[in-house]
């Protein structure tokens, strides 16, 4: 199937599937199926007004939903940010640029045929996304964060209205 001839809806579905990626522990890219499952379970937990994420008769660690959200948002921001930059630099449609960036960060290798025509800056953006996607979001976060400021005490709790 020639990807450039797919409908926009078909390409968007493929973008979503590439973003989810494969299972944890595999060489597949993306946010991983387990991260996606935790995100979905977290949404269900929120709608049911429960405190902790549960699945298959088990309760998950308290910070797991926050970690899954962080991974997803990082992938989403980098993919969309790269797509905006590439579409502005190259003058191409945003959805085509998004397809290329998600394919890069998820280390899939699919293309709608734009990659050979991209300029140097756009290729560097895709290279950064490929490296980030291969190394992984948690590894990159750990590499750039410092544990030197470990707090023994905690700040006062503030209730924030969401939605």
Coordinates of C-alpha atoms in Angstrom, one line a residue:
X1 CA 0.0 0.0 0.0
X2 CA 1.4 3.4 -1.0
X3 CA 1.1 5.5 2.2
X4 CA 0.9 8.8 0.2
X5 CA -2.4 7.5 -1.4
X6 CA -4.0 6.7 2.0
X7 CA -6.9 8.9 3.1
X8 CA -6.2 11.5 5.9
X9 CA -8.3 9.4 8.3
X10 CA -6.2 6.3 7.4
X11 CA -3.0 8.1 7.9
X12 CA -4.2 9.5 11.3
X13 CA -5.1 6.0 12.5
X14 CA -1.7 4.8 11.4
X15 CA -0.1 7.8 13.3
X16 CA -2.0 6.8 16.5
X17 CA -0.9 3.1 16.1
X18 CA 2.8 4.1 15.5
X19 CA 2.6 6.4 18.6
X20 CA 1.4 3.5 20.7
X21 CA 4.0 1.2 19.4
X22 CA 4.8 -2.3 20.7
X23 CA 5.0 -4.1 24.0
X24 CA 7.5 -3.3 26.8
X25 CA 10.7 -5.2 26.5
X26 CA 10.5 -5.5 22.8
X27 CA 12.6 -3.5 20.2
X28 CA 9.4 -1.8 19.0
X29 CA 9.2 1.9 19.5
X30 CA 6.4 4.2 20.6
X31 CA 5.1 4.8 24.1
X32 CA 4.5 1.1 24.5
X33 CA 1.2 -0.8 24.8
X34 CA 1.5 -1.0 28.6
X35 CA 1.8 2.8 28.9
X36 CA -1.2 3.2 26.7
X37 CA -3.2 0.7 28.8
X38 CA -2.3 2.5 32.0
X39 CA -3.4 5.8 30.4
X40 CA -6.8 4.3 29.5
X41 CA -7.2 2.7 32.9
X42 CA -6.3 6.0 34.5
X43 CA -9.1 7.7 32.5
X44 CA -11.5 4.9 33.7
X45 CA -10.3 5.4 37.3
X46 CA -11.0 9.1 37.1
X47 CA -14.5 8.6 35.7
X48 CA -15.3 6.1 38.5
X49 CA -13.9 8.5 41.2
X50 CA -11.5 6.0 42.5
X51 CA -8.1 6.8 44.1
X52 CA -5.9 4.2 42.5
X53 CA -5.6 2.6 39.1
X54 CA -6.8 -1.0 39.1
X55 CA -6.7 -3.8 36.6
X56 CA -7.3 -7.6 36.8
X57 CA -7.9 -7.5 40.5
X58 CA -4.7 -5.7 41.3
X59 CA -3.9 -2.1 42.3
X60 CA -1.1 -0.3 40.5
X61 CA 1.6 1.8 42.1
X62 CA 0.5 5.4 42.9
X63 CA 2.9 7.1 40.6
X64 CA 2.4 4.9 37.6
X65 CA -0.4 7.0 36.0
X66 CA 1.7 10.1 36.4
X67 CA 4.7 8.4 34.7
X68 CA 2.6 7.1 31.9
X69 CA 1.1 10.6 31.4
X70 CA 4.6 12.1 31.4
X71 CA 5.9 9.6 28.8
X72 CA 2.8 10.2 26.5
X73 CA 3.0 14.0 26.8
X74 CA 6.7 14.0 26.1
X75 CA 6.2 11.9 22.9
X76 CA 3.2 14.0 21.9
X77 CA 5.0 17.4 22.4
X78 CA 8.1 16.3 20.6
X79 CA 6.2 14.8 17.7
X80 CA 3.9 17.8 17.3
X81 CA 6.7 20.3 17.9
X82 CA 8.8 18.6 15.2
X83 CA 5.9 18.4 12.8
X84 CA 5.1 22.1 13.2
X85 CA 8.8 23.0 12.6
X86 CA 9.1 20.7 9.6
X87 CA 5.8 21.8 8.0
X88 CA 6.7 25.5 8.4
X89 CA 10.3 25.0 7.2
X90 CA 9.4 22.8 4.2
X91 CA 6.0 24.2 3.4
X92 CA 4.3 20.8 3.6
X93 CA 1.0 19.7 5.1
X94 CA 1.0 19.3 8.9
X95 CA -0.4 15.8 8.7
X96 CA 2.3 14.7 6.4
X97 CA 5.0 16.2 8.7
X98 CA 3.3 14.6 11.7
X99 CA 3.4 11.2 10.0
X100 CA 7.1 11.6 9.4
X101 CA 7.9 12.8 13.0
X102 CA 5.8 10.1 14.6
X103 CA 7.4 7.5 12.4
X104 CA 10.8 8.8 13.5
X105 CA 10.2 9.0 17.2
X106 CA 8.5 5.6 17.2
X107 CA 11.4 4.2 15.1
X108 CA 8.9 2.7 12.7
X109 CA 10.6 3.6 9.4
X110 CA 7.4 4.4 7.4
X111 CA 7.3 7.5 5.2
X112 CA 4.8 9.2 2.9
X113 CA 7.7 9.9 0.6
X114 CA 8.8 13.2 1.9
X115 CA 12.0 12.3 3.7
X116 CA 14.2 12.4 0.6
X117 CA 13.0 15.9 -0.3
X118 CA 13.6 17.4 3.2
X119 CA 16.3 20.0 3.9
X120 CA 19.1 19.7 6.3
X121 CA 17.3 21.2 9.3
X122 CA 14.3 19.0 8.9
X123 CA 16.5 15.9 8.6
X124 CA 18.3 17.0 11.8
X125 CA 14.9 17.3 13.6
X126 CA 14.0 13.7 12.4
X127 CA 17.5 12.5 13.5
X128 CA 16.9 13.9 17.0
X129 CA 13.5 12.3 17.2
X130 CA 14.9 8.9 16.1
X131 CA 17.6 9.0 18.7
X132 CA 15.1 10.1 21.4
X133 CA 12.7 7.3 20.4
X134 CA 15.4 4.7 20.3
X135 CA 17.0 5.6 23.7
X136 CA 13.6 6.1 25.3
X137 CA 11.9 8.9 27.2
X138 CA 12.6 7.7 30.7
X139 CA 16.3 7.3 29.9
X140 CA 16.5 10.8 28.5
X141 CA 14.6 12.2 31.5
X142 CA 16.9 10.5 33.9
X143 CA 20.0 11.7 32.0
X144 CA 18.9 15.3 32.2
X145 CA 17.5 15.4 35.7
X146 CA 19.4 15.7 38.8
X147 CA 18.7 13.9 42.1
X148 CA 20.8 16.4 44.1
X149 CA 17.8 18.3 45.5
X150 CA 16.0 15.5 47.3
X151 CA 13.5 17.0 49.7
X152 CA 12.9 15.5 53.0
X153 CA 9.9 17.7 53.8
X154 CA 6.9 18.3 51.5
X155 CA 5.1 21.5 50.5
X156 CA 1.5 22.2 51.6
X157 CA -1.2 20.5 49.5
X158 CA -3.2 22.7 47.2
X159 CA -6.5 21.5 45.5
X160 CA -6.5 22.6 41.9
X161 CA -9.8 22.7 39.9
X162 CA -9.4 20.7 36.6
X163 CA -12.0 20.9 33.8

